[in-house]
């Protein structure tokens, strides 16, 4: 069996000191070791986007990232976007537009689209379609997701 | 999914990485963005017990007009205005690789050294065990072309053809020092198909170099796939051409996604130097390329369709790039 190696990083602005085997995948580290189960495991192979988190602010597939390779860096998960009882403007827009049905893809979409809105507060529709191209949803048909993102883009100053 | 245990090495220099590889020869893999290697490891395809991460080696980074470090992330290449502007065909190809999320991690070096693909290979161990393993991993026979010598898995990288038509070179580090070879020579159709490139297993791709002439060529990349995101190429056609007046100075055509290696067709395009790119010449060239490619049935679309679409894409690309005076029709 492989032995654990110390692993320090920042998760949702909190310093984390942990340990994990060298082959630990970031998604497993977040869900199983840190019990941050908001990040979802869909395909586990890079083909759905459910597992998207930010690494130093950049949307990243946690299922294809080794935990030890983000040592010392800052990881943000869906749990870190707003305090537990609050929603971000985009999360609220998802609720209001019915952009979430089974909800399994939602954390991934929110992480991807929040980074887009942070960097480009007024994205065009083609830009939105392009950026969410790596996130799959089996329920909504995407229209409501796109409308929710556009609603936030319209409201932001 | 938990991976089988391995030791993760994080060298700071190319020499250190080569040294670690030498210590574990045959039982090590290099890791760049991991978007190809880690899915394969999750499917238990050719596991090694040592992974050598290349991300901490500064020399492999950097992006400039004449040099793309091998660890350049695809998203950074896509977002680099000057580089994308200088090489329109490369810009088109990189923007069509996988998805934005995969491009955020995937690298140029990993794209060139991508494992080849086959629908009998890119499957879980359970799936493969139930059919019987194949030549490329743990088995003795090929399920696509039943025989025991050659694997026909498809080379599915988008960047190789787009860079090959620009006469790109790769800088390679091995135990015996540094070399530079034409990028197209990374691949060889005559190989056994199991080894996906011509370099020694320990070799590290350091960078891609682009000659100044590449900036004078018009270029385009056409990709066939089912969904406009996610899917690997079922066919990729890259064309680069420089005109002098209305006649061709140099023309290069390369294809990927069809066979075990990407291919360039200099023997068919060199004779066109000095000629006008007329509709008839375009049709002849497209026909000759179509006749020479031999895809097999190991991706989603039937090989005959992919073969015929090769000619269609070559023709469309050339008609779009040709000056109005020559290929007007
Ligand atoms: C859902 C999905 C869709 C995809 N679609 C496409 C697609 O449409 N087109 C496409 O081209 N690719 C596609 N890919 C494959 C892959 O994401 C890209 O090719 C990517 O560029 C690979 O780079 P990487 O850094 O992640 O490679 P890694 O996975 O890190 O490495 C790939 C291979 O190259 C070797 N290697 C990496 N860097 C070096 C180096 N510098 N020197 C020597 N060897 C090296 C590794 O040992 C490994 O064998 C897809 C992947 C996924 C998960
Ligand atoms: S072409 Fe044949 S040997 Fe190669 S991966 Fe497919 S089934 Fe296996
Ligand atoms: S779980 Fe990571 S992309 Fe599907
Ligand atoms: S809401 Fe069910 S997958 Fe998107």
XYZ file of C-alpha atoms and ligand atoms in Angstrom:
555
model
C 0.000 0.000 0.000
C 1.204 3.467 -0.684
C 1.864 5.737 2.208
C 0.313 9.131 2.812
C 2.292 12.259 2.117
C 1.523 15.600 3.791
C -0.601 17.929 1.715
C -1.187 21.576 2.530
C -3.358 23.816 0.460
C -6.076 26.429 0.773
C -9.652 25.283 0.293
C -12.416 27.878 0.228
C -10.055 30.421 1.775
C -9.258 28.126 4.736
C -5.812 26.610 5.169
C -5.977 22.805 5.075
C -3.280 20.548 6.466
C -3.918 16.993 5.486
C -2.201 13.949 4.050
C -3.028 11.724 1.120
C -1.500 8.987 -1.000
C 0.438 10.282 -4.001
C -2.130 8.892 -6.443
C -5.090 10.673 -4.753
C -7.295 12.489 -7.247
C -8.396 15.998 -6.185
C -12.089 15.084 -6.550
C -11.696 12.153 -4.143
C -9.646 14.280 -1.781
C -12.376 16.949 -1.650
C -15.330 14.583 -1.369
C -13.922 11.804 0.784
C -11.142 13.359 2.848
C -12.591 16.860 3.315
C -16.256 15.777 2.995
C -16.989 18.612 0.599
C -19.560 16.645 -1.362
C -20.999 19.607 -3.292
C -18.499 18.827 -6.046
C -20.044 15.968 -8.011
C -18.565 12.889 -9.610
C -20.274 12.313 -12.953
C -18.132 10.475 -15.474
C -14.824 10.604 -13.562
C -13.129 10.829 -16.984
C -13.260 14.477 -18.067
C -16.410 14.139 -20.146
C -19.121 15.910 -18.125
C -17.838 18.896 -16.110
C -19.755 17.960 -12.901
C -16.511 17.950 -10.913
C -15.440 21.498 -11.856
C -13.697 23.491 -9.105
C -11.420 26.519 -9.275
C -7.693 26.182 -8.846
C -6.295 29.666 -8.244
C -9.549 30.976 -9.675
C -9.410 28.925 -12.851
C -12.136 26.344 -13.602
C -10.484 22.932 -13.471
C -11.710 19.342 -13.745
C -11.016 17.903 -10.296
C -11.458 14.325 -11.573
C -8.373 14.707 -13.792
C -6.187 16.542 -11.286
C -3.821 14.931 -8.804
C -4.318 16.371 -5.317
C -0.567 16.668 -4.702
C -0.140 18.791 -7.810
C -2.298 21.559 -6.290
C -0.214 21.643 -3.128
C 0.144 25.196 -1.837
C -2.520 26.502 -4.168
C -6.001 27.801 -3.625
C -8.977 25.581 -4.426
C -12.537 26.907 -4.461
C -15.520 24.560 -4.478
C -19.238 25.263 -4.746
C -19.328 25.432 -0.938
C -16.914 28.383 -1.035
C -18.867 30.752 -3.266
C -21.252 32.083 -0.607
C -21.790 31.573 3.137
C -23.912 28.455 3.947
C -27.248 30.245 4.204
C -26.722 32.624 1.279
C -26.793 32.298 -2.494
C -24.756 34.156 -5.091
C -26.620 36.125 -7.755
C -26.025 33.294 -10.234
C -27.246 30.631 -7.813
C -30.406 32.681 -7.219
C -30.883 33.078 -10.974
C -30.614 29.292 -11.403
C -33.414 28.840 -8.864
C -35.589 31.571 -10.384
C -35.170 30.337 -13.955
C -35.660 26.646 -13.181
C -32.132 26.030 -14.433
C -31.753 23.137 -12.064
C -33.775 19.918 -12.174
C -32.026 16.839 -10.745
C -29.264 19.281 -9.783
C -26.362 16.949 -10.377
C -24.698 19.121 -13.004
C -25.468 22.388 -11.204
C -22.308 22.817 -9.087
C -20.175 22.340 -12.201
C -22.200 24.831 -14.241
C -22.126 27.372 -11.416
C -18.338 27.094 -11.055
C -17.759 27.424 -14.803
C -20.244 30.240 -15.345
C -19.271 32.186 -12.211
C -15.690 32.383 -13.458
C -16.965 33.606 -16.821
C -19.102 36.331 -15.207
C -16.236 37.325 -12.923
C -13.871 37.821 -15.889
C -16.459 39.051 -18.417
C -19.474 40.557 -16.651
C -21.402 40.933 -19.925
C -20.707 37.870 -22.052
C -22.445 37.458 -25.393
C -24.617 34.410 -25.979
C -22.039 32.724 -28.252
C -19.409 33.345 -25.563
C -21.645 31.713 -22.935
C -22.337 28.734 -25.187
C -18.646 28.273 -25.819
C -17.588 28.482 -22.196
C -20.191 26.023 -20.914
C -19.308 23.612 -23.736
C -17.552 21.283 -21.297
C -20.500 20.942 -18.905
C -23.229 18.435 -19.678
C -26.810 18.543 -18.396
C -29.169 15.653 -18.978
C -32.311 17.407 -17.665
C -32.796 21.038 -18.535
C -32.050 21.176 -22.241
C -29.660 24.045 -21.423
C -32.027 26.885 -22.367
C -32.847 27.765 -18.769
C -29.222 27.550 -17.741
C -28.270 29.991 -20.480
C -31.152 32.304 -19.549
C -30.060 32.283 -15.904
C -26.502 33.256 -16.849
C -27.809 35.978 -19.175
C -30.085 37.330 -16.464
C -27.105 37.892 -14.154
C -25.120 39.429 -17.004
C -27.994 41.859 -17.657
C -28.323 42.883 -14.021
C -24.635 43.400 -13.307
C -23.281 46.907 -13.619
C -12.276 6.604 -8.692
C -9.175 5.621 -6.786
C -6.112 5.014 -8.891
C -3.763 2.131 -8.282
C -0.830 3.312 -6.167
C 2.098 4.996 -7.868
C 4.967 7.160 -6.804
C 4.660 10.792 -7.932
C 7.921 12.520 -8.829
C 8.183 16.276 -9.265
C 11.510 17.129 -10.883
C 12.596 20.758 -11.317
C 14.740 20.282 -14.427
C 14.667 18.242 -17.626
C 17.873 16.430 -16.628
C 16.391 15.455 -13.288
C 13.277 14.117 -15.039
C 15.397 12.048 -17.441
C 17.386 10.729 -14.519
C 14.241 9.631 -12.651
C 13.003 7.969 -15.828
C 16.295 6.099 -16.227
C 15.977 4.779 -12.661
C 12.536 3.362 -13.428
C 12.785 2.624 -17.152
C 9.800 0.658 -18.402
C 7.811 1.439 -15.277
C 7.362 5.207 -15.575
C 5.241 7.712 -17.481
C 5.562 11.466 -17.828
C 2.553 13.483 -16.719
C 1.713 16.877 -18.249
C -1.920 18.047 -17.908
C -3.063 14.481 -17.268
C -6.197 14.803 -19.417
C -5.163 11.833 -21.532
C -3.021 9.802 -19.153
C -5.301 9.884 -16.100
C -8.456 8.674 -17.907
C -6.326 5.848 -19.316
C -5.007 5.024 -15.846
C -8.566 5.007 -14.514
C -9.343 2.388 -17.146
C -6.264 0.413 -16.108
C -4.578 0.886 -19.463
C -0.849 0.180 -19.307
C -0.298 1.331 -15.721
C 3.139 2.324 -14.475
C 4.260 2.649 -10.872
C 6.107 5.958 -11.330
C 4.606 9.180 -12.607
C 6.986 12.004 -13.410
C 5.101 15.315 -13.372
C 6.572 17.849 -15.784
C 4.691 20.893 -14.458
C 7.515 22.083 -12.186
C 10.118 22.424 -14.945
C 10.322 26.106 -15.958
C 12.139 25.339 -19.227
C 9.067 23.551 -20.590
C 6.925 26.683 -20.263
C 6.775 29.875 -22.290
C 4.839 30.888 -25.325
C 6.247 33.066 -28.108
C 5.805 33.418 -31.857
C 8.665 31.078 -32.675
C 8.493 28.731 -29.680
C 5.734 26.972 -27.789
C 6.958 25.355 -24.591
C 5.614 21.814 -24.338
C 3.824 22.583 -21.057
C 1.883 25.458 -22.659
C -1.726 24.880 -21.747
C -4.091 24.655 -24.696
C -6.284 27.395 -23.176
C -3.272 29.723 -22.996
C -2.343 29.010 -26.611
C -5.949 29.681 -27.613
C -5.994 32.914 -25.619
C -2.670 34.224 -26.872
C -3.713 36.821 -29.441
C -0.377 37.272 -31.250
C 0.340 33.545 -31.581
C -3.204 32.653 -32.571
C -3.186 35.558 -35.045
C 0.082 34.464 -36.658
C -1.048 30.867 -37.165
C -4.763 30.805 -38.002
C -4.796 27.047 -38.662
C -3.294 26.333 -35.240
C -5.790 28.722 -33.646
C -8.673 26.855 -35.293
C -7.286 23.464 -34.267
C -6.640 24.331 -30.629
C -10.072 25.905 -30.205
C -11.627 22.621 -31.307
C -9.746 20.318 -28.942
C -12.086 18.719 -26.401
C -13.807 21.362 -24.225
C -12.754 24.595 -22.489
C -12.377 22.661 -19.219
C -10.079 20.060 -20.787
C -8.109 22.793 -22.551
C -7.580 24.519 -19.193
C -5.388 21.565 -18.149
C -4.286 19.875 -21.391
C -0.931 20.883 -22.852
C 0.735 21.172 -26.253
C 3.273 18.405 -25.455
C 0.557 16.057 -24.218
C -1.446 16.720 -27.345
C 1.468 15.737 -29.577
C 2.300 12.661 -27.485
C -1.331 11.626 -27.040
C -2.026 7.912 -26.732
C -3.743 6.552 -29.838
C -7.419 5.586 -29.564
C -9.695 2.700 -30.462
C -13.116 1.723 -29.196
C -11.799 -1.653 -28.102
C -9.034 0.063 -26.108
C -10.617 3.140 -24.460
C -12.886 1.030 -22.287
C -12.939 -0.029 -18.647
C -10.981 -3.096 -17.613
C -14.274 -4.938 -17.017
C -15.438 -4.177 -20.556
C -12.133 -5.222 -22.079
C -11.871 -8.363 -19.985
C -15.287 -9.556 -21.088
C -14.337 -9.381 -24.764
C -10.749 -10.481 -24.280
C -7.885 -8.001 -24.060
C -6.245 -6.729 -27.246
C -2.712 -6.346 -28.551
C -2.343 -2.779 -27.307
C -2.994 -3.660 -23.653
C -2.521 -7.056 -22.043
C -3.750 -9.118 -25.018
C -2.299 -10.867 -28.061
C -4.725 -10.161 -30.883
C -6.289 -7.117 -32.541
C -10.100 -7.016 -32.612
C -10.291 -4.521 -35.459
C -8.010 -6.167 -37.991
C -7.670 -9.686 -36.560
C -3.946 -10.567 -36.534
C -1.175 -10.435 -33.967
C 1.402 -7.966 -35.271
C -0.047 -4.510 -35.692
C -2.384 -2.263 -33.745
C -4.510 0.128 -35.788
C -5.506 2.531 -32.993
C -6.145 6.003 -34.371
C -3.934 9.035 -33.784
C -6.459 11.592 -32.518
C -4.524 14.744 -31.698
C -5.692 17.958 -33.354
C -2.498 19.996 -33.104
C -0.071 17.684 -34.911
C -1.496 18.180 -38.430
C -1.969 21.929 -37.875
C 1.651 22.339 -36.738
C 3.072 19.910 -39.311
C 1.838 22.010 -42.243
C 3.842 24.929 -40.826
C 7.058 22.855 -40.946
C 7.254 22.979 -37.157
C 10.113 21.224 -35.409
C 10.189 19.667 -31.970
C 13.031 20.024 -29.536
C 13.514 16.719 -27.773
C 15.613 15.842 -24.717
C 16.925 12.309 -24.264
C 19.725 10.681 -22.301
C 21.977 11.377 -25.253
C 21.310 15.107 -25.326
C 19.102 17.506 -27.247
C 17.900 17.107 -30.798
C 15.531 18.934 -33.073
C 13.471 16.955 -35.533
C 10.672 17.859 -37.913
C 7.434 17.493 -35.962
C 5.979 15.164 -38.588
C 8.860 12.731 -37.910
C 7.478 12.136 -34.405
C 5.091 9.765 -36.132
C 5.507 6.784 -38.426
C 2.691 4.968 -40.145
C 4.900 1.925 -40.642
C 5.334 1.303 -36.897
C 3.562 -1.453 -34.955
C 0.822 1.000 -33.897
C 1.403 0.129 -30.251
C 4.197 2.652 -29.799
C 2.548 5.920 -30.708
C 5.674 7.891 -31.574
C 9.177 7.359 -32.917
C 11.088 8.757 -29.922
C 12.796 6.611 -27.297
C 10.413 6.002 -24.357
C 12.464 8.244 -22.067
C 12.305 11.253 -24.425
C 10.828 14.541 -23.251
C 9.360 16.991 -25.725
C 10.790 20.346 -24.642
C 9.220 22.734 -27.128
C 7.744 23.223 -30.569
C 9.662 25.619 -32.821
C 7.983 27.451 -35.680
C 10.110 28.826 -38.541
C 9.607 32.450 -39.696
C 8.193 31.210 -43.023
C 5.233 29.756 -41.103
C 4.012 33.289 -40.436
C 3.671 33.947 -44.145
C 1.350 31.054 -44.790
C -2.409 31.121 -44.862
C -3.827 28.195 -42.991
C -6.925 26.415 -41.870
C -7.971 23.303 -39.936
C -11.171 21.337 -40.580
C -12.374 18.810 -38.037
C -14.989 16.095 -38.408
C -16.747 14.992 -35.239
C -20.252 14.276 -34.047
C -20.639 16.917 -31.329
C -19.067 20.361 -31.729
C -17.439 19.971 -28.303
C -15.882 17.026 -26.445
C -15.311 14.693 -29.366
C -11.923 13.629 -30.638
C -11.382 14.131 -34.364
C -12.889 11.486 -36.631
C -10.821 13.311 -39.223
C -8.712 16.466 -39.099
C -7.422 18.210 -42.212
C -4.810 20.970 -41.985
C -3.760 23.070 -44.945
C -1.131 25.811 -45.137
C -0.215 27.665 -48.262
C 1.806 30.659 -49.378
C 1.027 32.301 -52.676
C 3.313 34.394 -54.825
C 0.955 36.442 -56.924
C -1.717 33.997 -57.937
C 0.489 30.910 -57.974
C 1.479 28.561 -55.200
C 4.878 29.093 -53.556
C 4.496 26.261 -51.022
C 1.530 24.109 -50.199
C 1.266 21.608 -47.346
C -1.614 19.313 -46.466
C -1.701 17.017 -43.426
C -4.383 14.779 -41.956
C -5.003 13.252 -38.548
C -7.744 11.205 -36.920
C -7.611 8.609 -39.693
C -4.705 6.235 -39.161
C -2.142 5.312 -36.503
C -0.168 8.449 -37.322
C -0.822 11.876 -38.797
C 0.474 12.247 -42.336
C 1.652 15.006 -44.640
C 1.393 14.680 -48.408
C 4.483 16.529 -49.710
C 4.847 14.112 -52.629
C 1.441 15.279 -53.882
C 1.713 18.973 -53.016
C 5.342 19.784 -53.961
C 4.646 19.450 -57.713
C 2.067 22.227 -57.362
C 4.731 24.850 -56.568
C 4.685 27.557 -59.212
C 1.230 26.488 -60.425
C -2.121 28.160 -60.146
C -4.499 26.459 -57.747
C -7.232 25.827 -60.278
C -10.439 24.037 -59.509
C -9.213 21.019 -61.427
C -5.893 20.794 -59.579
C -7.706 21.070 -56.270
C -10.019 18.251 -57.287
C -7.126 16.038 -58.374
C -5.203 16.632 -55.150
C -8.263 15.942 -52.996
C -8.877 12.738 -54.945
C -5.289 11.520 -54.611
C -5.299 12.101 -50.842
C -8.657 10.358 -50.471
C -7.317 7.322 -52.340
C -4.216 7.067 -50.181
C -5.713 7.112 -46.652
C -6.844 3.878 -44.964
C -8.951 4.423 -41.868
C -10.296 1.331 -40.088
C -13.498 0.866 -38.098
C -12.351 1.736 -34.587
C -13.908 5.151 -34.028
C -17.563 6.233 -34.146
C -18.024 7.029 -37.813
C -17.602 4.417 -40.559
C -14.181 4.465 -42.228
C -15.491 4.910 -45.748
C -17.347 8.066 -44.711
C -14.226 9.429 -42.978
C -12.152 8.647 -46.052
C -14.541 10.372 -48.418
C -14.868 13.373 -46.121
C -11.076 13.748 -46.288
C -11.355 14.743 -49.934
C -14.305 17.026 -49.212
C -12.408 18.852 -46.449
C -9.210 19.173 -48.511
C -11.211 20.654 -51.356
C -13.186 23.060 -49.175
C -10.061 24.240 -47.367
C -8.178 24.920 -50.593
C -11.091 26.690 -52.236
C -11.379 28.944 -49.186
C -7.669 29.776 -49.111
C -7.033 30.180 -52.837
C -6.974 33.737 -54.211
C -10.203 34.576 -55.970
C -8.423 34.725 -59.335
C -7.369 31.052 -59.365
C -10.040 28.892 -57.742
C -12.955 31.171 -58.410
C -15.408 28.395 -59.098
C -13.319 14.561 -22.803
C -12.026 14.668 -23.557
C -12.036 15.041 -24.871
C -10.848 15.167 -25.588
N -10.903 15.591 -26.883
C -9.769 15.803 -27.571
C -9.813 16.325 -28.904
O -10.888 16.631 -29.430
N -8.644 16.498 -29.567
C -7.444 16.188 -29.008
O -6.413 16.384 -29.659
N -7.367 15.703 -27.753
C -8.492 15.509 -27.015
N -8.427 15.031 -25.722
C -7.145 14.532 -25.213
C -6.314 15.494 -24.379
O -7.113 16.213 -23.494
C -5.502 16.489 -25.178
O -4.913 15.856 -26.280
C -4.430 17.165 -24.336
O -3.728 18.113 -25.116
C -3.432 16.191 -23.763
O -2.474 16.933 -23.032
P -2.130 16.620 -21.498
O -1.128 17.613 -21.097
O -3.339 16.532 -20.679
O -1.490 15.169 -21.678
P -1.119 14.006 -20.601
O -2.365 13.257 -20.320
O -0.454 14.646 -19.439
O -0.108 13.215 -21.440
C -0.470 12.516 -22.618
C 0.682 11.594 -23.028
O 1.792 12.361 -23.473
C 2.948 12.113 -22.698
N 3.589 13.422 -22.548
C 2.981 14.568 -22.155
N 3.834 15.607 -22.225
C 5.012 15.110 -22.655
C 6.287 15.693 -22.929
N 6.509 17.020 -22.774
N 7.282 14.887 -23.358
C 7.052 13.544 -23.526
N 5.875 12.952 -23.288
C 4.856 13.722 -22.861
C 2.447 11.506 -21.408
O 3.408 10.626 -20.863
C 1.209 10.757 -21.872
O 1.551 9.506 -22.368
C -9.607 14.886 -24.975
C -9.598 14.482 -23.633
C -10.785 14.381 -22.924
C -10.743 13.960 -21.489
S -6.631 -1.466 -33.221
Fe -6.664 -3.596 -32.450
S -4.845 -3.821 -31.136
Fe -5.162 -1.620 -31.487
S -6.355 -0.927 -29.727
Fe -7.864 -1.484 -31.331
S -8.353 -3.640 -30.978
Fe -6.514 -3.177 -29.782
S -16.568 13.897 -13.217
Fe -14.965 15.161 -13.947
S -15.625 15.650 -15.931
Fe -17.128 14.186 -15.319
S -30.202 19.322 -13.876
Fe -30.028 17.180 -14.066
S -28.165 16.970 -15.192
Fe -28.491 19.082 -15.223
